[in-house]
PDB file of C-alpha atoms in Angstrom:
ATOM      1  CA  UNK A   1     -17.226  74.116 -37.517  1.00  0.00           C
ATOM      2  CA  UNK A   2     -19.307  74.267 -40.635  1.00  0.00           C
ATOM      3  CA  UNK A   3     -20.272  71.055 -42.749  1.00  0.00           C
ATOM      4  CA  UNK A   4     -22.203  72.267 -45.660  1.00  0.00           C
ATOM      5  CA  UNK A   5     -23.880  75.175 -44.013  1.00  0.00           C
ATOM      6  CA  UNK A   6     -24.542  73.328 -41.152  1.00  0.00           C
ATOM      7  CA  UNK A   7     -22.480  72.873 -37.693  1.00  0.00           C
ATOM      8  CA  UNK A   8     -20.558  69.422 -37.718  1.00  0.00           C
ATOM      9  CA  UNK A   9     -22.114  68.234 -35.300  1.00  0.00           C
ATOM     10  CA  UNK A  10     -25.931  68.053 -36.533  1.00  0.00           C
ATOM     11  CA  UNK A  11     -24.396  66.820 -39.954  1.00  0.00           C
ATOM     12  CA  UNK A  12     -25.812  63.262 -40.607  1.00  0.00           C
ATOM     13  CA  UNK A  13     -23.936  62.082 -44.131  1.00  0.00           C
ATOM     14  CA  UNK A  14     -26.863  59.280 -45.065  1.00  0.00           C
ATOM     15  CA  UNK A  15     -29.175  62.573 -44.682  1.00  0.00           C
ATOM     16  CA  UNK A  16     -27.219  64.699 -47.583  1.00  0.00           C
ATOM     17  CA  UNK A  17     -26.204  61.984 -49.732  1.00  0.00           C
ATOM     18  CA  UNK A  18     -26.940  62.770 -53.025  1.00  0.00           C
ATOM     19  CA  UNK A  19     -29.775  60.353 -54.424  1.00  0.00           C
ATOM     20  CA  UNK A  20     -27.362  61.006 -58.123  1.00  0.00           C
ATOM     21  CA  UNK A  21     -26.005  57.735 -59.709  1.00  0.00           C
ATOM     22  CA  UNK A  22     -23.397  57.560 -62.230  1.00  0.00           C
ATOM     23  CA  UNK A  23     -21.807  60.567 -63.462  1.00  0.00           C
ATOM     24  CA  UNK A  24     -21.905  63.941 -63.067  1.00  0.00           C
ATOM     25  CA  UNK A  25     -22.625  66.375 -66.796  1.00  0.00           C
ATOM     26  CA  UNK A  26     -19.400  68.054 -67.352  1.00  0.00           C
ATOM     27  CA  UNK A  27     -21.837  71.081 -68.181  1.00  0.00           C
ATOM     28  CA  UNK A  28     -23.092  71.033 -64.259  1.00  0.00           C
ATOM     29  CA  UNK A  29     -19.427  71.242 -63.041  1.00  0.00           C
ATOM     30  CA  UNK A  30     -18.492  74.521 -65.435  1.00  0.00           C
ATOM     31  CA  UNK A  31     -15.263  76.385 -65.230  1.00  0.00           C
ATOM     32  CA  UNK A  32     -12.755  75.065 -62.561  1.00  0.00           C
ATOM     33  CA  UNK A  33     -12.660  77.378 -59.602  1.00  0.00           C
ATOM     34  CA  UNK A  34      -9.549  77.894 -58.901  1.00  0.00           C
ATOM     35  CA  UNK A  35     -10.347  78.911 -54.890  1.00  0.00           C
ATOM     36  CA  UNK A  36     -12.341  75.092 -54.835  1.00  0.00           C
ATOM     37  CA  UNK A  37      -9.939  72.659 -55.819  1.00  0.00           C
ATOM     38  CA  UNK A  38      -9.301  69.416 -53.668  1.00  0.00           C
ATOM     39  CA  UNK A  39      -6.515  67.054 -54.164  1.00  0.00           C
ATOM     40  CA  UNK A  40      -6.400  63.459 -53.535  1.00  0.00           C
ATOM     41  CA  UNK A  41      -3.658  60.507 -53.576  1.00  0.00           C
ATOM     42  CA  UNK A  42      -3.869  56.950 -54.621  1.00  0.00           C
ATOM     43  CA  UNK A  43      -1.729  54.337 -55.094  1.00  0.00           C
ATOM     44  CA  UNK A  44      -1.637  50.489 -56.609  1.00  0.00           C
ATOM     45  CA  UNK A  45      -2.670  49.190 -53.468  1.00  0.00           C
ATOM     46  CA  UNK A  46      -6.271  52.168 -53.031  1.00  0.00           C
ATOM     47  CA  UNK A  47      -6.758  52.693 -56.877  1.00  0.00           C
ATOM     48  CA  UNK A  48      -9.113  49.980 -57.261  1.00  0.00           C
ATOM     49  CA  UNK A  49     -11.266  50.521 -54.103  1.00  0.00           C
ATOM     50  CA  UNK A  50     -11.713  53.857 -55.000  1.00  0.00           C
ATOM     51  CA  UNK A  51     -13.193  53.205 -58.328  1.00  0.00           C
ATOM     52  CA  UNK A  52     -15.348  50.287 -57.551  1.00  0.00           C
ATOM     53  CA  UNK A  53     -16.456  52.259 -54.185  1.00  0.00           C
ATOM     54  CA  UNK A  54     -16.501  55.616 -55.677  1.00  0.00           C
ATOM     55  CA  UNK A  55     -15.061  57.371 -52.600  1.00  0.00           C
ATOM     56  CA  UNK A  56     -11.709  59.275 -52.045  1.00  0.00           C
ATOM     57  CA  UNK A  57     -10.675  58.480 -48.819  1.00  0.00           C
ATOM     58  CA  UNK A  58      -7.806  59.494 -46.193  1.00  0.00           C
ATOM     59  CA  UNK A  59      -6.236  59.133 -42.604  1.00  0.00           C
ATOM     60  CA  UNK A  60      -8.849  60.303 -39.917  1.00  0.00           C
ATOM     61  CA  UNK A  61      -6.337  63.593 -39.109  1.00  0.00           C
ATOM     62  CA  UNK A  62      -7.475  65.365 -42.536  1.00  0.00           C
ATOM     63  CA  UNK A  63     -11.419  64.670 -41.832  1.00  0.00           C
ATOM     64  CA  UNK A  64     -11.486  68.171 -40.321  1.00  0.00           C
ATOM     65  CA  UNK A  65     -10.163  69.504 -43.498  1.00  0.00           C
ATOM     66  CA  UNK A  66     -12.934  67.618 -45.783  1.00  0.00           C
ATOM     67  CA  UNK A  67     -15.511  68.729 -43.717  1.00  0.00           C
ATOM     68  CA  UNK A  68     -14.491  72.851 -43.450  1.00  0.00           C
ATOM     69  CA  UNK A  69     -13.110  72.693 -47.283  1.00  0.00           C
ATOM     70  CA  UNK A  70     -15.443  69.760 -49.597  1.00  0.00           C
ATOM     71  CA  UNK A  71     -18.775  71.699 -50.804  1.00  0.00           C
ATOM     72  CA  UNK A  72     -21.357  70.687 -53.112  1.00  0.00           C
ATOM     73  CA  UNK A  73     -19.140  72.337 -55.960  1.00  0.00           C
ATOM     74  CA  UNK A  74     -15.779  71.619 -55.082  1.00  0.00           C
ATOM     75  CA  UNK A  75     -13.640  69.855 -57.815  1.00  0.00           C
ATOM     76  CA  UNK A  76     -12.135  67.186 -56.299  1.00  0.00           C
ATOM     77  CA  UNK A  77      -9.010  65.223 -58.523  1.00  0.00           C
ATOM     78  CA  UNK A  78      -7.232  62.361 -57.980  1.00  0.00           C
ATOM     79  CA  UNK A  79      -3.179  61.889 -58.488  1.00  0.00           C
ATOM     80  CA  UNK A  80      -2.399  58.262 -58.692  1.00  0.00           C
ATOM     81  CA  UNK A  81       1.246  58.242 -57.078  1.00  0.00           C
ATOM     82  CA  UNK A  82       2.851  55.666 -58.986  1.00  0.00           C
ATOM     83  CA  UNK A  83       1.822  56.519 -62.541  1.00  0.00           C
ATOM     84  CA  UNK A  84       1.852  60.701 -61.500  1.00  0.00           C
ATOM     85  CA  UNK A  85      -1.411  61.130 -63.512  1.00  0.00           C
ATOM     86  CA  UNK A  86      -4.049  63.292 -62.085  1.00  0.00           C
ATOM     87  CA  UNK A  87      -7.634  62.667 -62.775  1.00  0.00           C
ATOM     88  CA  UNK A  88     -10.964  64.682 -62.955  1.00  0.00           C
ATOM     89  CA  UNK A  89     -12.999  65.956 -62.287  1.00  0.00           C
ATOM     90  CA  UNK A  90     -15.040  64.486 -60.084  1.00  0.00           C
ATOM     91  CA  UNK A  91     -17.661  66.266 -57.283  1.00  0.00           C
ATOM     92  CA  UNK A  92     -18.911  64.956 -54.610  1.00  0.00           C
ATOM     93  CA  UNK A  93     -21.552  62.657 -54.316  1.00  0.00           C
ATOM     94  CA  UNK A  94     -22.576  63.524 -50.019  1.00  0.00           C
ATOM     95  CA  UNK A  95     -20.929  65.338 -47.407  1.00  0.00           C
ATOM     96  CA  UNK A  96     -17.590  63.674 -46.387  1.00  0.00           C
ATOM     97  CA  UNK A  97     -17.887  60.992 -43.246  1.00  0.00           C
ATOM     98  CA  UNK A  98     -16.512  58.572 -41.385  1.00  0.00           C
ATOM     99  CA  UNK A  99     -15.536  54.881 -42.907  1.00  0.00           C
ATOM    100  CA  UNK A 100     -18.665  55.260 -45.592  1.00  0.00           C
ATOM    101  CA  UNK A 101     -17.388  51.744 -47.240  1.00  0.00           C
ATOM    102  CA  UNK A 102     -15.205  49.589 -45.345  1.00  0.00           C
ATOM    103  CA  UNK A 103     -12.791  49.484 -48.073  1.00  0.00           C
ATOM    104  CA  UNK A 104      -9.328  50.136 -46.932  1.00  0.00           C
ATOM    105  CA  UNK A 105      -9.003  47.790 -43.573  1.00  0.00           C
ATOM    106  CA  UNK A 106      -9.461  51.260 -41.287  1.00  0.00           C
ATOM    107  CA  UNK A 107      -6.095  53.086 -42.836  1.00  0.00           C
ATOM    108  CA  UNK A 108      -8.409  55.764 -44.578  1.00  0.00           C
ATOM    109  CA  UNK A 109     -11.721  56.219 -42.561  1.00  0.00           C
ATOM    110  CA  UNK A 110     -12.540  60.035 -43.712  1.00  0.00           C
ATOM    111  CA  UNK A 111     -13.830  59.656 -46.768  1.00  0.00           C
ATOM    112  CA  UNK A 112     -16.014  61.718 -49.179  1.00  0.00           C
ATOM    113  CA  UNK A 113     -18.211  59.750 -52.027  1.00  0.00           C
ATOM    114  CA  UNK A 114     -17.582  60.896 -55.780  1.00  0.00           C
ATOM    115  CA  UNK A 115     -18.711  61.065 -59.133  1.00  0.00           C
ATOM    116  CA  UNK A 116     -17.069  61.478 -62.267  1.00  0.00           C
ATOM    117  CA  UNK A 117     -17.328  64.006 -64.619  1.00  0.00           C
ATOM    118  CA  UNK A 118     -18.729  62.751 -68.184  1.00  0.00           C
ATOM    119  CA  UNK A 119     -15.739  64.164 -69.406  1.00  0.00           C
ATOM    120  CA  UNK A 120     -13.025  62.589 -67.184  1.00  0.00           C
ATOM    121  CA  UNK A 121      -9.447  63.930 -68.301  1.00  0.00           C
ATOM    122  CA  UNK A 122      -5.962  62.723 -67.188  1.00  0.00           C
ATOM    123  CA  UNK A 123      -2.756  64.630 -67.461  1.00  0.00           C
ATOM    124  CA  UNK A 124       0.806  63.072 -66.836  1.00  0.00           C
ATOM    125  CA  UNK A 125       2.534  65.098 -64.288  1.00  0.00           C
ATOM    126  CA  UNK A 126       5.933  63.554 -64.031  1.00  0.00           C
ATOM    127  CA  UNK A 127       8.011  64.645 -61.342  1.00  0.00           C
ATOM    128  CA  UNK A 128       6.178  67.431 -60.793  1.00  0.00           C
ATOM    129  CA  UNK A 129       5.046  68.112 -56.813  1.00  0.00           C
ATOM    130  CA  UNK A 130       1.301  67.854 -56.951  1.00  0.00           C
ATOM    131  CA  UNK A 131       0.111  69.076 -53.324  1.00  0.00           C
ATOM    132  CA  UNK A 132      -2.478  66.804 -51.406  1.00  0.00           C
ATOM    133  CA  UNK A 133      -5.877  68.521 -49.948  1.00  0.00           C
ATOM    134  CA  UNK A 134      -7.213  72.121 -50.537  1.00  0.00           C
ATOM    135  CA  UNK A 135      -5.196  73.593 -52.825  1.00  0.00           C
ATOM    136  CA  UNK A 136      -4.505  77.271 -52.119  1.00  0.00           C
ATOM    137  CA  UNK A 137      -5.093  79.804 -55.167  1.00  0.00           C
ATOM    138  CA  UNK A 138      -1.613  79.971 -56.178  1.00  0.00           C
ATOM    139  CA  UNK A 139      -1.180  76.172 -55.891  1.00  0.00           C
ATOM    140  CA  UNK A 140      -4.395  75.843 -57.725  1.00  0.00           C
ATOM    141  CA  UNK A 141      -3.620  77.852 -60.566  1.00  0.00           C
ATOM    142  CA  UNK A 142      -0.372  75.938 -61.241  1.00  0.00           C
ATOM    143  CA  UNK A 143      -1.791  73.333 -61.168  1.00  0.00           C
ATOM    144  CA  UNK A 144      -4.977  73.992 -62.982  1.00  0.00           C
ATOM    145  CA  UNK A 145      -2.942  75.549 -65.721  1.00  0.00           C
ATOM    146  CA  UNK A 146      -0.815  72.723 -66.254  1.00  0.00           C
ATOM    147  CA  UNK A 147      -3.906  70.538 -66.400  1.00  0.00           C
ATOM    148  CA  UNK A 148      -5.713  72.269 -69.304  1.00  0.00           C
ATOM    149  CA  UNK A 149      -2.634  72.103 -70.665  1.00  0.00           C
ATOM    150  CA  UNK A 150      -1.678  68.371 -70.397  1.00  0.00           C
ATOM    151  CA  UNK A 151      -5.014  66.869 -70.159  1.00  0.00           C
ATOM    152  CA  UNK A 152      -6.694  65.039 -72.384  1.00  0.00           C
ATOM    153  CA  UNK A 153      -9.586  62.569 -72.256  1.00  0.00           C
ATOM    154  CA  UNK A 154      -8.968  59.709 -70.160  1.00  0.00           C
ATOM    155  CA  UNK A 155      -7.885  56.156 -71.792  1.00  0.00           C
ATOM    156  CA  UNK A 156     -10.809  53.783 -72.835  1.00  0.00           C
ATOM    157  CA  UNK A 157      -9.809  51.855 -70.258  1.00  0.00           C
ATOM    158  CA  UNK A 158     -10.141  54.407 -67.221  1.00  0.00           C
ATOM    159  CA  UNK A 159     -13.329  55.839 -68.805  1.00  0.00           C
ATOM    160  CA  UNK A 160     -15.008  52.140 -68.487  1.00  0.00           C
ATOM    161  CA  UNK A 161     -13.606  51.706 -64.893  1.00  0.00           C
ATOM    162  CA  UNK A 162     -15.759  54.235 -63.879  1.00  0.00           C
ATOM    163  CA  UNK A 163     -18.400  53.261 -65.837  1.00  0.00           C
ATOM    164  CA  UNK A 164     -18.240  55.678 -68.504  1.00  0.00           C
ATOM    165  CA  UNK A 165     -18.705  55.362 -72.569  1.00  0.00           C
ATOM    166  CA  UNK A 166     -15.668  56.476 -74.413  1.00  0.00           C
ATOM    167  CA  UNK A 167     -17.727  56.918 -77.134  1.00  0.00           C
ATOM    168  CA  UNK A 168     -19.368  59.915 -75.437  1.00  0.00           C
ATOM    169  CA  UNK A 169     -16.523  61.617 -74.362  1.00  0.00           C
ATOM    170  CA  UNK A 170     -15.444  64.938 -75.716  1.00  0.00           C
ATOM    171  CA  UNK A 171     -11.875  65.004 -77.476  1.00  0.00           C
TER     172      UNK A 171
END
């Protein structure tokens, strides 16, 4: 198996972390690519950690997903379950790895670090089935479609959680 060109098991995360700190130009992330889309889930009880620790994180059965599917460029969003908003984009920030912050008590140990995108949008997806993980291209277009639709820029409020200006975000 394959970890960012490399075979899993010469991949050491500390060695590929990104030295980037902050946020991440929407003009380096470009177009979404619709074949390099990654979904995430939070909740009330994550939401928090993963903003103040900047890392999406999950149960140790989908680190062998992270590491085939997370690249360098993948888009990576976040659907917070109770409020069935979905947030990005964000790319991330290292190679995904086991329990990089002990923030979630050992329930979600694989965990890939993020950044935000300058230009952090939110759409409200209702009841609307967002899958979790890589999305395939069908899923991904749906999805992606629905987003430029619905999204706009993120409250004040979510922009400063992740330590953003909403006074230099785009409308």
């Amino acid at each position: 198996q394959q970890v960012w060109g490399l075979p899993a098991r010469q991949v050491d995360p500390a060695a590929l972390w990104r030295p980037k700190a902050g946020s991440i130009d929407a003009g380096e992330i470009g177009d979404l690519d619709l074949e390099n889309c990654y979904v995430f889930h939070g909740h009330i009880g994550t939401m928090d950690r993963i903003v103040r620790h900047r890392v999406f994180a999950c149960p140790e059965q989908d680190m062998d997903n992270l590491q085939t599917y997370i690249q360098p460029n993948t888009q990576l969003f976040l659907l917070d379950i109770g409020t069935r908003r979905l947030l990005g984009p964000f790319l991330p920030n290292g190679v995904p790895g086991w329990n990089l912050v002990d923030a979630f008590r050992g329930r979600y140990p694989a965990q890939v670090p993020i950044l935000p995108s300058t230009e952090l949008k939110q759409a409200h997806f209702g009841r609307k089935v967002v899958p979790f993980g890589r999305l395939r291209t069908e899923e991904s277009r749906m999805l992606m479609d629905r987003f430029r639709d619905k999204a706009r820029i993120a409250p004040d409020d979510v922009l400063q959680a992740w330590g953003l200006d909403p006074r230099g975000a785009a409308p």
